[in-house]
Amino acid sequence: MNTASAISPSARRAQEYEPVWQELAAAVDARVAAGERNLSRVVSSVYHEWRGHDVARANGVAFGEVVALPRSALAGARRALIAQTVIAACRPDTSLIVELGSGPGLNLCDVFLGGGPPGAAYAGLELTRSGRDCLTKLAALDAGFDCEARFFDYHAPDLRLLDDHRGHLVVFTVHSIEQIREISGELFEQIIDRADRVSGIHFEPVGWQIEGRESGRYSSRAYAQSAGYNENLLQILSELESRSRLTVDSIVPDIFSHKAKNASTLVTWTTAGRAP
Ligand SMILES: C[S@@+](CC[C@H](N)C(=O)[O-])C[C@H]1O[C@@H](n2cnc3c(N)ncnc32)[C@H](O)[C@@H]1O
């Protein structure tokens, strides 16, 4: 039997990402061992060591066009875009902010540090142990950051965490649904059924799923198929919208990438929800 096909899609992704997040967790440990205790300083230095902190000219993508910027500026712009978009979705009644497929948890830290609601709980739901460990180490640096990392597998989602929170939920993803070739509508139904009111935000390379954009330059069906990436997020959201389970509020194709490939498309949705 071919070993590649003998393991599950989740196990294959875990094999790929465990060592990546282990390295980031070790970078956090190194800073703490050197006496650093400030969450913001640790997150920034680890992020830029990972994504680039030099002034070399690098190509990224903004609104479907190539943009050339110093590499550190592309990395910084990406951080700001993700964090500020999530923060903008928060409201006075936001009680929980969840990232699905949160990897090392840097996005969640950026949301909190960038001005996310101080009284809300934050949660990183992630497949890999090393990713969860990295977020746990980061969250321990700031007593005011109510954040936990939990095991999560898109293929067998456990969303019981949502039952413990009332009010408005912000749930976001950053290139993690991309890892799931066919995402199930059931996942979104579970989220909607468990929460009072929900805002969903996705930065995922799905611009090619918009009718007429299949062969886009910075996200395309061909690239998604070759990488085993998601092929149905927009279709699933559209089906949920047609059944009035949610409203898709915006789709901004190929809004940004720090590389000239696999650009993120921003998709946002909301539910009307139950009365407060
Ligand atoms: C490209 S990384 C993005 C990580 C994080 N969202 C970020 O922006 O830093 C993809 C993430 O999806 C996670 N992932 C892959 N398959 C998954 C699955 N079946 N369930 C949950 N997470 C998964 C990986 O472990 C990895 O952390």
mmCIF file of C-alpha atoms and ligand atoms in Angstrom:
data_model
loop_
_atom_site.group_PDB
_atom_site.id
_atom_site.type_symbol
_atom_site.label_atom_id
_atom_site.label_comp_id
_atom_site.label_asym_id
_atom_site.label_seq_id
_atom_site.Cartn_x
_atom_site.Cartn_y
_atom_site.Cartn_z
ATOM 1 C CA MET A 1 0.000 0.000 0.000
ATOM 2 C CA ASN A 2 1.150 3.510 -0.751
ATOM 3 C CA THR A 3 2.081 5.179 2.604
ATOM 4 C CA ALA A 4 1.011 8.628 1.393
ATOM 5 C CA SER A 5 -2.587 7.425 0.976
ATOM 6 C CA ALA A 6 -2.536 5.299 4.170
ATOM 7 C CA ILE A 7 -2.606 8.264 6.535
ATOM 8 C CA SER A 8 -5.559 10.558 7.018
ATOM 9 C CA PRO A 9 -5.581 14.108 5.621
ATOM 10 C CA SER A 10 -5.384 15.491 9.190
ATOM 11 C CA ALA A 11 -2.391 13.306 10.084
ATOM 12 C CA ARG A 12 -0.652 14.395 6.893
ATOM 13 C CA ARG A 13 -1.195 18.098 7.659
ATOM 14 C CA ALA A 14 -0.060 17.558 11.269
ATOM 15 C CA GLN A 15 3.163 15.941 10.024
ATOM 16 C CA GLU A 16 3.762 18.977 7.858
ATOM 17 C CA TYR A 17 3.067 21.630 10.499
ATOM 18 C CA GLU A 18 4.307 20.112 13.785
ATOM 19 C CA PRO A 19 7.974 20.925 13.024
ATOM 20 C CA VAL A 20 7.143 24.408 11.742
ATOM 21 C CA TRP A 21 5.314 25.450 14.908
ATOM 22 C CA GLN A 22 7.867 23.624 17.071
ATOM 23 C CA GLU A 23 10.482 26.003 15.707
ATOM 24 C CA LEU A 24 8.343 29.020 16.545
ATOM 25 C CA ALA A 25 7.631 27.684 20.040
ATOM 26 C CA ALA A 26 11.401 27.265 20.499
ATOM 27 C CA ALA A 27 11.908 30.866 19.357
ATOM 28 C CA VAL A 28 9.432 31.980 22.050
ATOM 29 C CA ASP A 29 11.287 29.871 24.640
ATOM 30 C CA ALA A 30 14.605 31.428 23.618
ATOM 31 C CA ARG A 31 13.294 34.951 24.183
ATOM 32 C CA VAL A 32 11.769 34.068 27.536
ATOM 33 C CA ALA A 33 15.021 32.328 28.589
ATOM 34 C CA ALA A 34 16.849 35.553 27.693
ATOM 35 C CA GLY A 35 14.644 37.429 30.170
ATOM 36 C CA GLU A 36 12.007 38.820 27.820
ATOM 37 C CA ARG A 37 8.532 38.887 29.387
ATOM 38 C CA ASN A 38 6.638 41.340 27.205
ATOM 39 C CA LEU A 39 4.054 39.630 24.977
ATOM 40 C CA SER A 40 4.124 42.328 22.304
ATOM 41 C CA ARG A 41 7.927 42.285 22.021
ATOM 42 C CA VAL A 42 8.034 38.485 21.864
ATOM 43 C CA VAL A 43 5.292 38.241 19.224
ATOM 44 C CA SER A 44 6.833 40.942 17.023
ATOM 45 C CA SER A 45 10.338 39.573 17.126
ATOM 46 C CA VAL A 46 9.255 35.966 16.526
ATOM 47 C CA TYR A 47 6.874 36.989 13.735
ATOM 48 C CA HIS A 48 9.453 39.060 11.889
ATOM 49 C CA GLU A 49 12.177 36.475 12.304
ATOM 50 C CA TRP A 50 9.759 34.015 10.670
ATOM 51 C CA ARG A 51 8.192 36.204 7.969
ATOM 52 C CA GLY A 52 11.103 38.524 7.229
ATOM 53 C CA HIS A 53 12.663 41.561 8.875
ATOM 54 C CA ASP A 54 14.890 42.790 6.102
ATOM 55 C CA VAL A 55 14.570 45.584 3.568
ATOM 56 C CA ALA A 56 15.035 43.392 0.484
ATOM 57 C CA ARG A 57 12.610 44.236 -2.318
ATOM 58 C CA ALA A 58 9.915 41.566 -2.323
ATOM 59 C CA ASN A 59 6.764 41.066 -4.357
ATOM 60 C CA GLY A 60 3.414 40.690 -2.684
ATOM 61 C CA VAL A 61 -0.171 41.103 -3.848
ATOM 62 C CA ALA A 62 -2.747 43.763 -2.953
ATOM 63 C CA PHE A 63 -6.222 43.779 -4.532
ATOM 64 C CA GLY A 64 -5.064 41.289 -7.161
ATOM 65 C CA GLU A 65 -2.067 43.407 -8.293
ATOM 66 C CA VAL A 66 1.591 42.762 -7.608
ATOM 67 C CA VAL A 67 3.104 45.255 -5.194
ATOM 68 C CA ALA A 68 6.815 45.541 -4.418
ATOM 69 C CA LEU A 69 7.740 46.550 -0.880
ATOM 70 C CA PRO A 70 10.570 45.925 1.561
ATOM 71 C CA ARG A 71 9.993 42.368 2.859
ATOM 72 C CA SER A 72 9.438 43.528 6.457
ATOM 73 C CA ALA A 73 6.806 46.007 5.254
ATOM 74 C CA LEU A 74 4.874 43.240 3.464
ATOM 75 C CA ALA A 75 5.001 41.091 6.601
ATOM 76 C CA GLY A 76 3.912 44.015 8.796
ATOM 77 C CA ALA A 77 1.074 44.996 6.457
ATOM 78 C CA ARG A 78 -0.255 41.444 6.516
ATOM 79 C CA ARG A 79 -0.246 41.381 10.317
ATOM 80 C CA ALA A 80 -2.029 44.714 10.538
ATOM 81 C CA LEU A 81 -4.642 43.781 7.945
ATOM 82 C CA ILE A 82 -5.595 40.534 9.678
ATOM 83 C CA ALA A 83 -5.658 41.945 13.207
ATOM 84 C CA GLN A 84 -7.478 45.158 12.360
ATOM 85 C CA THR A 85 -10.122 43.346 10.284
ATOM 86 C CA VAL A 86 -10.888 41.033 13.199
ATOM 87 C CA ILE A 87 -10.911 43.934 15.683
ATOM 88 C CA ALA A 88 -13.281 45.905 13.445
ATOM 89 C CA ALA A 89 -15.770 43.007 13.631
ATOM 90 C CA CYS A 90 -15.829 43.141 17.451
ATOM 91 C CA ARG A 91 -18.699 44.875 19.233
ATOM 92 C CA PRO A 92 -19.507 45.823 22.813
ATOM 93 C CA ASP A 93 -21.201 42.425 23.304
ATOM 94 C CA THR A 94 -18.327 40.371 21.842
ATOM 95 C CA SER A 95 -17.514 37.742 24.452
ATOM 96 C CA LEU A 96 -15.336 35.307 22.495
ATOM 97 C CA ILE A 97 -12.860 35.549 19.617
ATOM 98 C CA VAL A 98 -11.875 32.224 18.068
ATOM 99 C CA GLU A 99 -9.363 31.382 15.375
ATOM 100 C CA LEU A 100 -9.881 27.978 13.744
ATOM 101 C CA GLY A 101 -6.614 26.393 12.622
ATOM 102 C CA SER A 102 -4.702 28.977 14.637
ATOM 103 C CA GLY A 103 -1.223 27.473 14.154
ATOM 104 C CA PRO A 104 1.181 29.174 16.610
ATOM 105 C CA GLY A 105 -1.449 31.705 17.700
ATOM 106 C CA LEU A 106 0.318 34.862 16.552
ATOM 107 C CA ASN A 107 -2.833 36.225 14.860
ATOM 108 C CA LEU A 108 -4.805 35.977 18.105
ATOM 109 C CA CYS A 109 -2.010 37.718 20.016
ATOM 110 C CA ASP A 110 -2.026 40.484 17.388
ATOM 111 C CA VAL A 111 -5.795 40.907 17.752
ATOM 112 C CA PHE A 112 -5.472 41.282 21.535
ATOM 113 C CA LEU A 113 -2.384 43.506 21.370
ATOM 114 C CA GLY A 114 -3.783 45.605 18.529
ATOM 115 C CA GLY A 115 -6.821 46.697 20.539
ATOM 116 C CA GLY A 116 -9.150 43.679 20.637
ATOM 117 C CA PRO A 117 -11.695 43.758 23.469
ATOM 118 C CA PRO A 118 -9.847 43.398 26.791
ATOM 119 C CA GLY A 119 -12.803 41.698 28.510
ATOM 120 C CA ALA A 120 -13.360 39.022 25.857
ATOM 121 C CA ALA A 121 -12.024 35.480 25.900
ATOM 122 C CA TYR A 122 -9.726 34.362 23.077
ATOM 123 C CA ALA A 123 -9.244 30.814 21.829
ATOM 124 C CA GLY A 124 -6.957 29.194 19.305
ATOM 125 C CA LEU A 125 -8.363 25.906 17.980
ATOM 126 C CA GLU A 126 -5.587 23.968 16.311
ATOM 127 C CA LEU A 127 -4.656 20.501 15.099
ATOM 128 C CA THR A 128 -0.985 20.437 16.091
ATOM 129 C CA ARG A 129 0.371 20.079 19.611
ATOM 130 C CA SER A 130 3.313 22.368 18.834
ATOM 131 C CA GLY A 131 0.977 25.111 17.568
ATOM 132 C CA ARG A 132 -1.144 24.863 20.727
ATOM 133 C CA ASP A 133 2.000 24.832 22.903
ATOM 134 C CA CYS A 134 3.288 27.964 21.196
ATOM 135 C CA LEU A 135 0.044 29.866 21.879
ATOM 136 C CA THR A 136 -0.054 28.599 25.485
ATOM 137 C CA LYS A 137 3.490 29.898 26.062
ATOM 138 C CA LEU A 138 2.602 33.268 24.534
ATOM 139 C CA ALA A 139 -0.657 33.655 26.460
ATOM 140 C CA ALA A 140 1.220 32.980 29.729
ATOM 141 C CA LEU A 141 3.198 36.205 29.200
ATOM 142 C CA ASP A 142 0.209 38.494 29.799
ATOM 143 C CA ALA A 143 -2.132 37.900 32.724
ATOM 144 C CA GLY A 144 -4.727 40.149 31.091
ATOM 145 C CA PHE A 145 -4.881 37.974 27.967
ATOM 146 C CA ASP A 146 -7.634 35.413 28.611
ATOM 147 C CA CYS A 147 -6.614 32.980 25.907
ATOM 148 C CA GLU A 148 -6.556 29.213 25.595
ATOM 149 C CA ALA A 149 -5.397 26.774 22.959
ATOM 150 C CA ARG A 150 -7.545 23.711 22.266
ATOM 151 C CA PHE A 151 -7.274 20.686 20.015
ATOM 152 C CA PHE A 152 -9.383 21.026 16.886
ATOM 153 C CA ASP A 153 -9.710 18.982 13.721
ATOM 154 C CA TYR A 154 -11.806 20.345 10.875
ATOM 155 C CA HIS A 155 -12.605 16.746 9.933
ATOM 156 C CA ALA A 156 -14.154 15.993 13.366
ATOM 157 C CA PRO A 157 -14.870 19.407 14.896
ATOM 158 C CA ASP A 158 -15.483 19.717 18.625
ATOM 159 C CA LEU A 159 -16.991 23.141 19.301
ATOM 160 C CA ARG A 160 -18.234 22.599 22.867
ATOM 161 C CA LEU A 161 -16.137 25.612 23.901
ATOM 162 C CA LEU A 162 -18.776 27.827 22.285
ATOM 163 C CA ASP A 163 -21.440 26.572 24.715
ATOM 164 C CA ASP A 164 -19.657 28.358 27.577
ATOM 165 C CA HIS A 165 -20.056 31.816 26.054
ATOM 166 C CA ARG A 166 -23.088 33.971 25.393
ATOM 167 C CA GLY A 167 -23.268 37.135 23.327
ATOM 168 C CA HIS A 168 -21.402 37.853 20.117
ATOM 169 C CA LEU A 169 -18.806 35.427 18.751
ATOM 170 C CA VAL A 170 -16.110 36.430 16.283
ATOM 171 C CA VAL A 171 -14.713 33.411 14.465
ATOM 172 C CA PHE A 172 -11.905 33.790 11.954
ATOM 173 C CA THR A 173 -9.570 31.735 9.807
ATOM 174 C CA VAL A 174 -6.282 32.577 8.122
ATOM 175 C CA HIS A 175 -5.190 30.048 5.508
ATOM 176 C CA SER A 176 -6.437 27.087 7.524
ATOM 177 C CA ILE A 177 -9.622 26.288 5.623
ATOM 178 C CA GLU A 178 -7.258 26.251 2.634
ATOM 179 C CA GLN A 179 -5.917 23.003 4.130
ATOM 180 C CA ILE A 180 -9.293 21.268 3.830
ATOM 181 C CA ARG A 181 -10.210 20.286 0.283
ATOM 182 C CA GLU A 182 -13.938 20.053 1.011
ATOM 183 C CA ILE A 183 -15.102 21.976 4.055
ATOM 184 C CA SER A 184 -18.434 20.797 5.448
ATOM 185 C CA GLY A 185 -21.448 23.090 5.798
ATOM 186 C CA GLU A 186 -22.121 21.218 9.023
ATOM 187 C CA LEU A 187 -19.158 23.006 10.653
ATOM 188 C CA PHE A 188 -20.764 26.406 10.048
ATOM 189 C CA GLU A 189 -24.184 25.110 11.145
ATOM 190 C CA GLN A 190 -22.647 23.924 14.422
ATOM 191 C CA ILE A 191 -21.040 27.316 15.030
ATOM 192 C CA ILE A 192 -24.245 29.188 14.238
ATOM 193 C CA ASP A 193 -26.394 26.856 16.344
ATOM 194 C CA ARG A 194 -24.131 27.131 19.388
ATOM 195 C CA ALA A 195 -23.661 30.919 19.412
ATOM 196 C CA ASP A 196 -26.115 33.778 19.929
ATOM 197 C CA ARG A 197 -24.701 36.019 17.196
ATOM 198 C CA VAL A 198 -21.693 35.381 14.980
ATOM 199 C CA SER A 199 -19.351 37.361 12.739
ATOM 200 C CA GLY A 200 -17.204 35.185 10.475
ATOM 201 C CA ILE A 201 -14.004 36.382 8.820
ATOM 202 C CA HIS A 202 -11.875 34.361 6.439
ATOM 203 C CA PHE A 203 -8.533 35.173 4.884
ATOM 204 C CA GLU A 204 -8.344 32.213 2.522
ATOM 205 C CA PRO A 205 -7.015 31.753 -1.038
ATOM 206 C CA VAL A 206 -10.438 31.310 -2.599
ATOM 207 C CA GLY A 207 -10.602 34.229 -5.051
ATOM 208 C CA TRP A 208 -10.708 31.705 -7.894
ATOM 209 C CA GLN A 209 -13.965 30.262 -6.473
ATOM 210 C CA ILE A 210 -15.758 33.465 -7.568
ATOM 211 C CA GLU A 211 -17.474 32.857 -10.891
ATOM 212 C CA GLY A 212 -15.323 34.080 -13.786
ATOM 213 C CA ARG A 213 -12.062 34.176 -11.763
ATOM 214 C CA GLU A 214 -11.185 30.453 -11.916
ATOM 215 C CA SER A 215 -7.793 31.009 -13.556
ATOM 216 C CA GLY A 216 -6.759 33.996 -11.432
ATOM 217 C CA ARG A 217 -3.052 34.824 -11.347
ATOM 218 C CA TYR A 218 -2.579 34.804 -7.591
ATOM 219 C CA SER A 219 -5.117 32.193 -6.613
ATOM 220 C CA SER A 220 -6.386 29.687 -9.123
ATOM 221 C CA ARG A 221 -8.256 26.419 -9.346
ATOM 222 C CA ALA A 222 -5.125 24.780 -10.792
ATOM 223 C CA TYR A 223 -2.961 25.881 -7.853
ATOM 224 C CA ALA A 224 -5.597 24.836 -5.289
ATOM 225 C CA GLN A 225 -5.928 21.409 -6.905
ATOM 226 C CA SER A 226 -2.178 20.866 -7.113
ATOM 227 C CA ALA A 227 -1.750 21.759 -3.419
ATOM 228 C CA GLY A 228 -4.848 19.849 -2.226
ATOM 229 C CA TYR A 229 -6.320 23.143 -1.055
ATOM 230 C CA ASN A 230 -9.923 24.067 -0.440
ATOM 231 C CA GLU A 231 -12.283 24.003 -3.396
ATOM 232 C CA ASN A 232 -15.703 24.765 -1.894
ATOM 233 C CA LEU A 233 -15.710 27.474 0.825
ATOM 234 C CA LEU A 234 -17.638 30.052 -1.209
ATOM 235 C CA GLN A 235 -20.132 27.457 -2.425
ATOM 236 C CA ILE A 236 -20.834 26.327 1.157
ATOM 237 C CA LEU A 237 -21.300 29.897 2.402
ATOM 238 C CA SER A 238 -23.597 30.634 -0.518
ATOM 239 C CA GLU A 239 -25.725 27.548 0.280
ATOM 240 C CA LEU A 240 -25.978 28.635 3.929
ATOM 241 C CA GLU A 241 -26.974 32.117 2.801
ATOM 242 C CA SER A 242 -29.682 30.734 0.522
ATOM 243 C CA ARG A 243 -31.137 28.969 3.589
ATOM 244 C CA SER A 244 -30.958 32.266 5.580
ATOM 245 C CA ARG A 245 -28.467 30.811 8.085
ATOM 246 C CA LEU A 246 -26.044 33.700 7.505
ATOM 247 C CA THR A 247 -25.469 36.732 5.304
ATOM 248 C CA VAL A 248 -22.270 37.071 3.307
ATOM 249 C CA ASP A 249 -21.390 40.743 3.804
ATOM 250 C CA SER A 250 -18.275 41.099 1.655
ATOM 251 C CA ILE A 251 -15.888 39.232 -0.585
ATOM 252 C CA VAL A 252 -12.667 41.054 -1.528
ATOM 253 C CA PRO A 253 -10.781 38.878 -4.027
ATOM 254 C CA ASP A 254 -7.011 38.518 -3.635
ATOM 255 C CA ILE A 255 -6.931 41.307 -1.057
ATOM 256 C CA PHE A 256 -3.377 40.659 0.113
ATOM 257 C CA SER A 257 -0.410 38.346 0.158
ATOM 258 C CA HIS A 258 3.130 38.761 1.417
ATOM 259 C CA LYS A 259 4.165 36.549 -1.539
ATOM 260 C CA ALA A 260 3.199 36.791 -5.203
ATOM 261 C CA LYS A 261 1.140 33.610 -4.954
ATOM 262 C CA ASN A 262 -1.732 32.042 -2.998
ATOM 263 C CA ALA A 263 -3.234 35.443 -2.171
ATOM 264 C CA SER A 264 -5.814 35.726 0.606
ATOM 265 C CA THR A 265 -9.363 36.619 -0.325
ATOM 266 C CA LEU A 266 -11.272 38.292 2.489
ATOM 267 C CA VAL A 267 -14.754 36.877 3.096
ATOM 268 C CA THR A 268 -16.966 38.183 5.900
ATOM 269 C CA TRP A 269 -20.393 37.026 7.062
ATOM 270 C CA THR A 270 -22.770 37.586 9.940
ATOM 271 C CA THR A 271 -25.793 35.955 11.481
ATOM 272 C CA ALA A 272 -28.796 37.909 12.647
ATOM 273 C CA GLY A 273 -28.781 35.606 15.647
ATOM 274 C CA ARG A 274 -31.069 35.159 18.585
ATOM 275 C CA ALA A 275 -32.359 38.160 20.471
ATOM 276 C CA PRO A 276 -29.955 39.283 23.234
HETATM 277 C C1 LIG B 1 -0.965 27.870 6.770
HETATM 278 S S1 LIG B 1 -1.142 27.419 8.454
HETATM 279 C C2 LIG B 1 -1.953 28.857 9.110
HETATM 280 C C3 LIG B 1 -1.843 28.954 10.596
HETATM 281 C C4 LIG B 1 -2.434 30.204 11.213
HETATM 282 N N1 LIG B 1 -3.822 30.361 10.836
HETATM 283 C C5 LIG B 1 -1.643 31.431 10.813
HETATM 284 O O1 LIG B 1 -2.136 32.250 10.016
HETATM 285 O O2 LIG B 1 -0.519 31.590 11.335
HETATM 286 C C6 LIG B 1 -2.423 26.190 8.378
HETATM 287 C C7 LIG B 1 -2.862 25.684 9.741
HETATM 288 O O3 LIG B 1 -3.982 24.809 9.554
HETATM 289 C C8 LIG B 1 -3.840 23.732 10.451
HETATM 290 N N2 LIG B 1 -4.620 22.575 9.967
HETATM 291 C C9 LIG B 1 -4.376 21.776 8.901
HETATM 292 N N3 LIG B 1 -5.293 20.793 8.823
HETATM 293 C C10 LIG B 1 -6.139 20.980 9.873
HETATM 294 C C11 LIG B 1 -7.269 20.266 10.364
HETATM 295 N N4 LIG B 1 -7.716 19.161 9.771
HETATM 296 N N5 LIG B 1 -7.893 20.746 11.456
HETATM 297 C C12 LIG B 1 -7.454 21.863 12.097
HETATM 298 N N6 LIG B 1 -6.377 22.573 11.692
HETATM 299 C C13 LIG B 1 -5.723 22.132 10.601
HETATM 300 C C14 LIG B 1 -2.351 23.448 10.451
HETATM 301 O O4 LIG B 1 -1.959 22.680 11.570
HETATM 302 C C15 LIG B 1 -1.807 24.873 10.460
HETATM 303 O O5 LIG B 1 -1.663 25.340 11.772
#
